[in-house]
């Protein structure tokens, strides 16, 4: 794809993953991955005060894609990586 083909809120493919464009810079595209994400849930443990109990799990909950701000990390695609992206069907 070319830089001018990206639209905020539109999906595209890159590296075998589906992405959603969240911002367009002068030379870069910022996007979130729409795949399954690993999350960490922390809760206080009554048996060990001050030591949180952390559980890891994966989620495909679509609410994580609502933003900005986004609950997941945004990734920057530079001029070189933009070339390997394609439009999502």
Tab-separated table of C-alpha atoms in Angstrom:
chain	number	residue	atom	x	y	z
A	1	UNK	CA	0.000	0.000	0.000
A	2	UNK	CA	0.981	3.605	-0.345
A	3	UNK	CA	0.855	6.108	2.501
A	4	UNK	CA	-2.086	7.965	0.969
A	5	UNK	CA	-4.191	4.755	0.799
A	6	UNK	CA	-4.464	4.434	4.594
A	7	UNK	CA	-7.571	5.776	6.342
A	8	UNK	CA	-8.081	6.126	10.090
A	9	UNK	CA	-10.459	3.414	11.302
A	10	UNK	CA	-9.903	1.194	8.247
A	11	UNK	CA	-8.354	-2.281	8.448
A	12	UNK	CA	-5.340	-3.544	6.517
A	13	UNK	CA	-3.148	-6.650	6.424
A	14	UNK	CA	0.545	-6.836	7.248
A	15	UNK	CA	2.784	-9.702	8.328
A	16	UNK	CA	-0.093	-12.162	8.286
A	17	UNK	CA	-2.086	-10.072	10.796
A	18	UNK	CA	-5.076	-7.767	10.530
A	19	UNK	CA	-4.497	-4.181	11.734
A	20	UNK	CA	-6.644	-1.067	12.196
A	21	UNK	CA	-5.213	2.342	11.337
A	22	UNK	CA	-5.452	4.689	14.345
A	23	UNK	CA	-3.362	7.643	13.170
A	24	UNK	CA	-1.599	8.915	10.080
A	25	UNK	CA	1.625	10.874	10.365
A	26	UNK	CA	3.685	12.628	7.749
A	27	UNK	CA	5.780	9.514	7.076
A	28	UNK	CA	4.300	6.818	9.354
A	29	UNK	CA	1.087	4.934	10.034
A	30	UNK	CA	0.019	4.022	13.576
A	31	UNK	CA	-2.193	0.967	14.081
A	32	UNK	CA	-3.474	-1.621	16.553
A	33	UNK	CA	-3.367	-5.353	15.955
A	34	UNK	CA	-6.818	-6.953	15.732
A	35	UNK	CA	-5.592	-10.412	16.685
A	36	UNK	CA	-5.870	-12.256	19.975
A	37	UNK	CA	-4.022	-10.448	22.777
A	38	UNK	CA	-2.398	-11.676	25.978
A	39	UNK	CA	-3.506	-9.662	28.997
A	40	UNK	CA	-2.467	-9.618	32.653
A	41	UNK	CA	-5.127	-9.372	35.355
A	42	UNK	CA	-3.848	-8.234	38.762
A	43	UNK	CA	-5.780	-8.606	42.022
A	44	UNK	CA	-4.827	-8.188	45.653
A	45	UNK	CA	-4.206	-11.430	47.502
A	46	UNK	CA	-5.598	-11.578	51.058
A	47	UNK	CA	-2.998	-14.196	52.016
A	48	UNK	CA	-0.069	-12.046	50.823
A	49	UNK	CA	-0.953	-8.352	51.272
A	50	UNK	CA	1.074	-6.083	49.043
A	51	UNK	CA	1.820	-8.913	46.619
A	52	UNK	CA	-0.621	-8.884	43.708
A	53	UNK	CA	-1.943	-12.103	42.255
A	54	UNK	CA	-1.332	-11.870	38.500
A	55	UNK	CA	-3.156	-14.079	36.032
A	56	UNK	CA	-2.369	-14.155	32.321
A	57	UNK	CA	-4.939	-15.007	29.683
A	58	UNK	CA	-5.696	-14.348	26.048
A	59	UNK	CA	-8.671	-12.371	24.829
A	60	UNK	CA	-10.346	-11.497	21.575
A	61	UNK	CA	-12.839	-9.155	23.278
A	62	UNK	CA	-13.620	-6.425	20.700
A	63	UNK	CA	-13.965	-3.760	23.421
A	64	UNK	CA	-10.162	-3.676	23.631
A	65	UNK	CA	-10.164	-2.116	20.156
A	66	UNK	CA	-12.291	0.901	21.215
A	67	UNK	CA	-10.420	4.155	21.512
A	68	UNK	CA	-8.585	6.379	21.649
A	69	UNK	CA	-7.137	5.783	24.107
A	70	UNK	CA	-6.737	2.103	23.294
A	71	UNK	CA	-6.388	-0.680	25.862
A	72	UNK	CA	-3.714	-2.284	23.672
A	73	UNK	CA	-0.424	-0.959	22.357
A	74	UNK	CA	-0.323	0.980	19.124
A	75	UNK	CA	2.433	0.095	16.643
A	76	UNK	CA	4.210	2.431	14.252
A	77	UNK	CA	4.684	1.422	10.621
A	78	UNK	CA	7.487	3.369	8.957
A	79	UNK	CA	7.996	4.042	5.265
A	80	UNK	CA	9.667	0.659	4.722
A	81	UNK	CA	7.041	-1.457	6.503
A	82	UNK	CA	4.133	0.382	4.843
A	83	UNK	CA	5.213	-1.110	1.499
A	84	UNK	CA	4.506	-4.647	2.748
A	85	UNK	CA	0.916	-3.850	3.796
A	86	UNK	CA	-2.175	-4.643	1.735
A	87	UNK	CA	-5.836	-3.701	1.823
A	88	UNK	CA	-8.071	-5.920	3.947
A	89	UNK	CA	-10.891	-7.658	2.089
